Each structure stands twice: as C-alpha cells, then as structure tokens.
Coordinates of N, CA and C in Angstrom, one line a residue:
M350 N 163.6 54.8 96.5 CA 162.2 54.9 96.7 C 161.8 56.3 97.2
R351 N 162.7 56.8 98.0 CA 162.4 58.2 98.5 C 162.5 59.2 97.4
K352 N 163.4 59.0 96.5 CA 163.5 59.9 95.4 C 162.3 59.9 94.5
I353 N 161.8 58.7 94.3 CA 160.6 58.6 93.4 C 159.4 59.3 94.1
A354 N 159.2 59.0 95.4 CA 158.1 59.6 96.1 C 158.3 61.1 96.2
L355 N 159.5 61.6 96.3 CA 159.7 63.0 96.3 C 159.4 63.6 95.0
L356 N 159.8 63.0 93.9 CA 159.5 63.4 92.5 C 158.0 63.4 92.3
L357 N 157.3 62.4 92.7 CA 155.9 62.3 92.5 C 155.2 63.5 93.3
F358 N 155.6 63.7 94.5 CA 155.0 64.8 95.3 C 155.3 66.1 94.6
A359 N 156.5 66.3 94.1 CA 156.9 67.6 93.5 C 156.1 67.8 92.2
A360 N 155.8 66.7 91.5 CA 155.1 66.8 90.2 C 153.6 67.0 90.5
A361 N 153.1 66.5 91.6 CA 151.6 66.6 91.9 C 151.3 68.0 92.6
L362 N 152.3 68.6 93.2 CA 152.1 69.8 93.9 C 151.4 70.9 93.1
P363 N 151.8 71.2 91.8 CA 151.1 72.2 91.0 C 149.6 71.8 90.7
M364 N 149.3 70.5 90.8 CA 148.0 70.0 90.5 C 147.0 70.2 91.7
L365 N 147.6 70.4 92.9 CA 146.7 70.6 94.0 C 145.9 71.9 93.9
G366 N 146.4 72.8 93.1 CA 145.7 74.0 92.9 C 146.0 75.1 93.8
S367 N 145.6 76.3 93.5 CA 145.8 77.5 94.3 C 144.5 78.3 94.3
S368 N 144.5 79.3 95.1 CA 143.2 80.1 95.2 C 143.0 80.8 93.8
A369 N 141.8 81.1 93.6 CA 141.4 81.8 92.3 C 141.9 83.2 92.4
A370 N 142.2 83.7 91.2 CA 142.6 85.1 91.1 C 141.5 86.0 91.5
A371 N 141.7 87.1 92.1 CA 140.7 88.0 92.5 C 140.3 88.9 91.3
F372 N 139.0 88.9 91.0 CA 138.5 89.7 89.9 C 137.6 90.8 90.6
A373 N 137.6 91.9 90.0 CA 136.6 93.0 90.4 C 135.2 92.6 90.0
Y374 N 134.3 92.8 90.9 CA 132.9 92.6 90.5 C 132.5 93.5 89.4
P375 N 131.7 93.0 88.4 CA 131.3 93.9 87.4 C 130.3 94.9 87.9
I376 N 130.6 96.1 87.5 CA 129.7 97.2 87.9 C 128.4 97.2 87.1
N377 N 127.3 97.7 87.6 CA 126.1 97.7 86.9 C 126.3 98.7 85.7
P378 N 125.7 98.4 84.6 CA 125.8 99.3 83.5 C 125.0 100.6 83.8
P379 N 125.4 101.7 83.2 CA 124.7 103.0 83.5 C 123.3 102.9 83.0
A380 N 122.4 103.5 83.7 CA 121.0 103.5 83.3 C 120.4 104.8 83.7
I381 N 119.4 105.2 82.9 CA 118.6 106.4 83.1 C 117.3 106.1 83.8
D382 N 117.0 106.7 84.9 CA 115.7 106.6 85.6 C 114.9 107.8 85.4
I383 N 113.7 107.7 84.9 CA 112.8 108.8 84.7 C 111.7 108.8 85.8
S384 N 111.6 110.0 86.4 CA 110.7 110.1 87.6 C 109.3 109.8 87.4
N385 N 108.8 110.1 86.2 CA 107.4 109.9 85.9 C 107.2 109.0 84.6
D386 N 106.5 108.0 84.7 CA 106.4 107.0 83.6 C 105.6 107.6 82.4
A387 N 104.7 108.5 82.7 CA 103.9 109.1 81.6 C 103.6 110.5 81.9
P388 N 104.6 111.4 81.8 CA 104.3 112.8 82.1 C 103.5 113.5 81.0
Q389 N 102.8 114.5 81.4 CA 102.0 115.3 80.5 C 102.9 116.5 79.9
P390 N 102.5 117.0 78.8 CA 103.3 118.1 78.2 C 103.5 119.3 79.2
G391 N 104.7 119.7 79.3 CA 105.0 120.9 80.2 C 105.2 120.6 81.7
S392 N 105.1 119.3 82.1 CA 105.3 119.0 83.5 C 106.8 118.8 83.8
N393 N 107.1 118.8 85.0 CA 108.5 118.6 85.4 C 108.8 117.1 85.5
V394 N 110.0 116.7 84.9 CA 110.5 115.4 84.9 C 111.9 115.3 85.4
T395 N 112.2 114.4 86.3 CA 113.6 114.3 86.8 C 114.3 113.1 86.1
L396 N 115.4 113.4 85.5 CA 116.2 112.4 84.8 C 117.4 112.1 85.7
S397 N 117.6 110.8 86.1 CA 118.7 110.4 87.0 C 119.5 109.3 86.3
V398 N 120.8 109.4 86.5 CA 121.7 108.3 86.0 C 122.5 107.8 87.2
N399 N 122.9 106.5 87.1 CA 123.7 105.8 88.0 C 124.9 105.2 87.3
A400 N 125.9 104.9 88.1 CA 127.1 104.2 87.7 C 128.0 105.0 86.7
F401 N 127.9 106.3 86.8 CA 128.8 107.2 86.0 C 130.1 107.4 86.8
C402 N 131.1 107.9 86.2 CA 132.4 108.2 86.9 C 132.1 109.4 87.8
P403 N 132.5 109.2 89.1 CA 132.4 110.3 90.0 C 133.1 111.6 89.6
G404 N 132.4 112.7 89.8 CA 133.0 114.0 89.5 C 132.9 114.5 88.0
T405 N 132.4 113.6 87.1 CA 132.3 114.0 85.7 C 131.0 114.7 85.4
T406 N 131.0 115.5 84.4 CA 129.8 116.2 83.9 C 129.0 115.3 83.0
V407 N 127.8 115.1 83.3 CA 126.9 114.2 82.5 C 126.0 115.2 81.7
T408 N 126.0 115.0 80.4 CA 125.2 115.8 79.5 C 123.9 115.0 79.1
F409 N 122.8 115.6 79.3 CA 121.5 115.0 79.0 C 121.0 115.5 77.7
T410 N 120.5 114.7 76.8 CA 119.9 115.1 75.5 C 118.5 114.4 75.4
V411 N 117.6 115.1 74.7 CA 116.3 114.6 74.4 C 116.1 114.7 72.9
N412 N 116.0 113.6 72.2 CA 116.0 113.6 70.7 C 117.1 114.4 70.1
G413 N 118.3 114.3 70.7 CA 119.5 114.9 70.1 C 119.7 116.3 70.6
N414 N 118.8 117.0 71.3 CA 118.9 118.3 71.7 C 119.4 118.3 73.2
V415 N 120.4 119.1 73.5 CA 121.0 119.1 74.9 C 119.9 119.9 75.7
V416 N 119.5 119.2 76.8 CA 118.6 119.9 77.7 C 119.2 120.3 79.1
G417 N 120.5 119.9 79.3 CA 121.2 120.3 80.5 C 122.3 119.3 80.9
T418 N 123.0 119.7 81.9 CA 124.1 118.9 82.4 C 124.0 118.8 83.9
A419 N 124.7 117.8 84.5 CA 124.7 117.6 85.9 C 126.1 116.9 86.2
V420 N 126.6 117.2 87.4 CA 127.8 116.6 87.9 C 127.5 115.3 88.7
A421 N 128.2 114.2 88.4 CA 128.0 113.0 89.1 C 128.7 113.1 90.5
D422 N 128.0 112.6 91.5 CA 128.5 112.7 92.9 C 129.5 111.5 93.1
D423 N 129.9 111.3 94.3 CA 130.9 110.3 94.6 C 130.5 108.9 94.3
S424 N 129.2 108.7 94.3 CA 128.7 107.3 94.0 C 128.3 107.2 92.5
G425 N 128.6 108.2 91.7 CA 128.3 108.1 90.3 C 126.9 108.5 89.9
H426 N 126.1 109.1 90.8 CA 124.7 109.5 90.6 C 124.7 110.9 90.2
A427 N 123.9 111.2 89.1 CA 123.6 112.6 88.7 C 122.1 112.7 88.3
S428 N 121.6 113.8 88.6 CA 120.1 114.0 88.2 C 119.9 115.4 87.7
L429 N 118.9 115.6 86.9 CA 118.5 116.8 86.2 C 117.0 116.9 86.1
V430 N 116.5 118.1 86.5 CA 115.0 118.3 86.3 C 114.8 119.1 85.0
I431 N 113.9 118.5 84.2 CA 113.6 119.2 82.9 C 112.1 119.4 82.8
V432 N 111.8 120.2 81.8 CA 110.3 120.4 81.5 C 110.0 119.4 80.3
A433 N 109.0 118.6 80.5 CA 108.6 117.7 79.4 C 108.3 118.4 78.1
P434 N 108.6 117.8 77.0 CA 108.3 118.4 75.7 C 106.8 118.7 75.6
A435 N 106.5 119.7 74.8 CA 105.1 120.1 74.6 C 104.3 119.3 73.7
V436 N 104.9 118.4 72.9 CA 104.2 117.6 71.9 C 104.2 116.2 72.4
V437 N 103.0 115.6 72.3 CA 102.8 114.2 72.8 C 103.6 113.3 71.8
G438 N 104.2 112.3 72.4 CA 105.0 111.3 71.7 C 106.1 110.6 72.5
V439 N 106.9 109.9 71.8 CA 108.0 109.1 72.5 C 109.3 109.8 72.1
Y440 N 110.1 110.1 73.1 CA 111.4 110.8 72.9 C 112.5 109.9 73.4
V441 N 113.7 110.0 72.8 CA 114.9 109.3 73.2 C 115.7 110.2 74.1
V442 N 116.0 109.7 75.3 CA 116.8 110.4 76.3 C 118.2 109.7 76.4
V443 N 119.2 110.5 76.2 CA 120.6 110.0 76.3 C 121.4 110.8 77.3
A444 N 122.1 110.1 78.1 CA 123.1 110.7 79.1 C 124.5 110.3 78.7
T445 N 125.4 111.2 78.5 CA 126.7 110.9 78.1 C 127.7 111.6 79.0
S446 N 128.9 110.9 79.2 CA 129.9 111.5 80.0 C 131.1 111.9 79.1
P447 N 132.0 112.6 79.6 CA 133.2 113.0 78.7 C 134.0 111.8 78.3
P448 N 134.8 111.9 77.3 CA 135.6 110.8 76.7 C 136.4 110.1 77.7
E449 N 136.9 110.8 78.8 CA 137.8 110.1 79.7 C 137.0 109.1 80.6
C450 N 135.7 109.3 80.7 CA 134.9 108.3 81.4 C 134.2 107.4 80.4
G451 N 133.8 107.9 79.3 CA 133.3 107.1 78.2 C 132.0 106.3 78.4
L452 N 131.1 106.8 79.2 CA 129.9 106.0 79.5 C 128.7 106.7 78.8
T453 N 127.7 105.9 78.4 CA 126.5 106.4 77.8 C 125.3 105.6 78.3
A454 N 124.2 106.2 78.5 CA 123.0 105.5 78.9 C 121.8 106.1 78.1
T455 N 120.9 105.2 77.7 CA 119.8 105.6 76.9 C 118.5 105.1 77.4
S456 N 117.4 105.9 77.3 CA 116.1 105.5 77.7 C 115.1 106.2 76.8
Q457 N 113.8 105.9 77.1 CA 112.7 106.5 76.3 C 111.8 107.3 77.3
L458 N 111.3 108.4 76.8 CA 110.4 109.2 77.6 C 109.1 109.3 76.8
S459 N 108.0 108.9 77.3 CA 106.7 108.9 76.6 C 105.9 110.0 77.2
I460 N 105.5 111.0 76.4 CA 104.7 112.1 76.8 C 103.2 111.7 76.5
S461 N 102.4 111.8 77.6 CA 101.0 111.4 77.4 C 100.1 112.7 77.2
P462 N 99.0 112.5 76.5 CA 98.1 113.6 76.3 C 97.5 114.1 77.6
V463 N 97.1 115.3 77.6 CA 96.4 115.8 78.8 C 94.9 115.3 78.7
P464 N 94.5 114.7 79.9 CA 93.1 114.1 79.8 C 92.1 115.2 79.6
S465 N 91.0 114.8 78.9 CA 89.9 115.8 78.6 C 89.1 116.0 79.8
T466 N 88.7 117.3 80.0 CA 87.8 117.6 81.1 C 86.4 117.8 80.7
V467 N 86.1 117.5 79.4 CA 84.7 117.6 78.9 C 83.9 116.4 79.4
P468 N 82.7 116.6 80.0 CA 82.0 115.4 80.4 C 81.4 114.6 79.3
L469 N 81.2 113.4 79.5 CA 80.6 112.6 78.4 C 79.2 112.9 78.2
P470 N 78.7 112.8 76.9 CA 77.3 113.1 76.7 C 76.4 112.1 77.3
V471 N 75.2 112.5 77.7 CA 74.2 111.7 78.3 C 73.6 110.8 77.2
T472 N 73.6 109.5 77.3 CA 73.0 108.6 76.4 C 72.0 107.8 77.1
G473 N 70.9 107.4 76.4 CA 69.9 106.6 77.1 C 68.9 107.5 77.9
S474 N 68.1 106.8 78.6 CA 67.1 107.6 79.4 C 67.4 107.4 80.9
D475 N 66.7 108.3 81.7 CA 66.8 108.2 83.1 C 65.8 107.1 83.5
S476 N 66.3 106.1 84.2 CA 65.4 105.0 84.5 C 64.6 105.2 85.7
S477 N 64.7 106.4 86.4 CA 63.9 106.6 87.6 C 62.4 107.0 87.2
F478 N 62.2 107.6 86.1 CA 60.9 108.0 85.7 C 60.0 106.8 85.4
P479 N 60.4 105.9 84.6 CA 59.5 104.7 84.5 C 59.3 103.9 85.8
L480 N 60.2 103.9 86.7 CA 60.1 103.3 88.0 C 59.0 104.0 88.8
Q481 N 59.0 105.3 88.7 CA 57.9 106.1 89.4 C 56.6 105.8 88.9
I482 N 56.4 105.7 87.6 CA 55.1 105.4 86.9 C 54.7 104.0 87.4
G483 N 55.6 103.0 87.4 CA 55.3 101.7 87.9 C 54.8 101.7 89.3
L484 N 55.5 102.4 90.2 CA 55.1 102.5 91.6 C 53.7 103.1 91.8
V485 N 53.3 104.1 91.0 CA 52.0 104.8 91.0 C 51.0 103.7 90.6
A486 N 51.2 103.0 89.5 CA 50.3 102.0 89.0 C 50.1 100.9 90.0
L487 N 51.2 100.5 90.7 CA 51.1 99.4 91.7 C 50.2 99.9 92.9
A488 N 50.4 101.2 93.3 CA 49.6 101.7 94.4 C 48.2 101.8 94.0
A489 N 47.9 102.2 92.8 CA 46.5 102.3 92.3 C 45.9 100.9 92.3
G490 N 46.6 99.9 91.9 CA 46.1 98.5 91.8 C 45.8 98.0 93.3
V491 N 46.7 98.3 94.2 CA 46.5 97.9 95.6 C 45.3 98.6 96.1
G492 N 45.1 99.9 95.8 CA 43.9 100.6 96.3 C 42.6 100.0 95.7
M493 N 42.6 99.6 94.4 CA 41.4 99.1 93.9 C 41.1 97.7 94.5
V494 N 42.1 96.9 94.7 CA 41.9 95.6 95.3 C 41.3 95.7 96.7
S495 N 41.9 96.7 97.5 CA 41.4 97.0 98.8 C 39.9 97.4 98.8
V496 N 39.5 98.3 97.9 CA 38.1 98.7 97.8 C 37.2 97.6 97.5
A497 N 37.7 96.7 96.5 CA 36.8 95.6 96.1 C 36.7 94.6 97.3
T498 N 37.7 94.4 98.1 CA 37.7 93.5 99.2 C 36.7 94.0 100.3
V499 N 36.8 95.3 100.5 CA 35.9 95.9 101.5 C 34.4 95.8 101.1
R500 N 34.1 96.0 99.8 CA 32.8 96.0 99.3 C 32.2 94.5 99.4
R501 N 33.1 93.6 99.1 CA 32.6 92.2 99.2 C 32.3 91.8 100.6
R502 N 33.0 92.2 101.6 CA 32.8 91.9 102.9 C 31.6 92.6 103.6
K503 N 31.2 93.7 103.0 CA 30.1 94.5 103.5 C 28.8 93.7 103.2
P504 N 27.9 93.6 104.3 CA 26.6 92.9 104.0 C 25.7 93.8 103.1
A505 N 25.0 93.1 102.3 CA 24.1 93.8 101.4 C 23.0 94.5 102.3
S506 N 22.6 95.7 102.0 CA 21.6 96.4 102.8 C 20.2 96.0 102.2
A507 N 19.2 95.9 103.1 CA 17.9 95.5 102.7 C 17.2 96.7 102.1
A508 N 16.6 96.5 101.0 CA 16.0 97.6 100.3 C 14.5 97.6 100.4

C-alpha cells in the first residue's frame, strides 16, 4: 500500500505545477512625438522619439529627405528641432536607428496655412442709425401728446 501511495504521489508531483517562467515586459513601440500639432510654414518644430536603443544615432527624415540626427540618451529618448517645410501640406516623418538597433518610427506632420490678417468686408448696414431715427420719432410723439394734454386741461378763455 505504501508503494502505491508513493507512486501516486510521485506521479502527481509534476501536476502540482511550478511558478511561471519570467518573461520580460514588452517595451513600448518606438513613436515620434511632434511638439506642435499644426505648425505654420517656417516655424520651429521639435521631433522627439522614445524607446530607441540608448547611445544610437537616430536619423530623422521628412518625406524621404534627411533633416538631421540626434543621439538617444540612456532612456532611449532623442529629439531634434527642425524648421517646418515652407509648403502647406501633410509630410511623412520617419526616425530610424542603425541596423544594430533596427528600430523605426513613423508619424505625420501637417503644415497649416498662415492665417489671413485682412479684415472681413463690412456687409449689411449699421443698425444704430435706424435706432436713432426711431428714438427721435418717439420723442417727437411724446412731445406732441404732452402738448395736446396740456391744451385739453387748460380752461377755455372768455372771448
């Protein structure tokens, strides 16, 4: 009986389980952060990336043209200040690291038109002039009613 119990215990021991294997938490995917959501042509824009390999050189391109490089710090953050393109439109921004790191991040940069400083044309009329005419007419009417009331109350003179 002891042998059977010992065999059953030995057979059940692997089924009791063990602790789960330790896995590294997944890192956040690299992303580009653009400092201004809708910059105007020629304004300064800061491009920042996160989760790149520390110490690697990150190359930034806008529509395929290299605009600069930055070195990722110990936390994998790199940033670069660029001048926004002169033409209004949507541009593709790509940040790439060297092959040994092998990371790429992509975003879009929307350049907004410069707001117009020309005032809007005046349409319609100025409503204060008709209001002034109405007030003058009202005052004249009040004056005439007052004169009529005073004349009515005045006793008729003997002739």
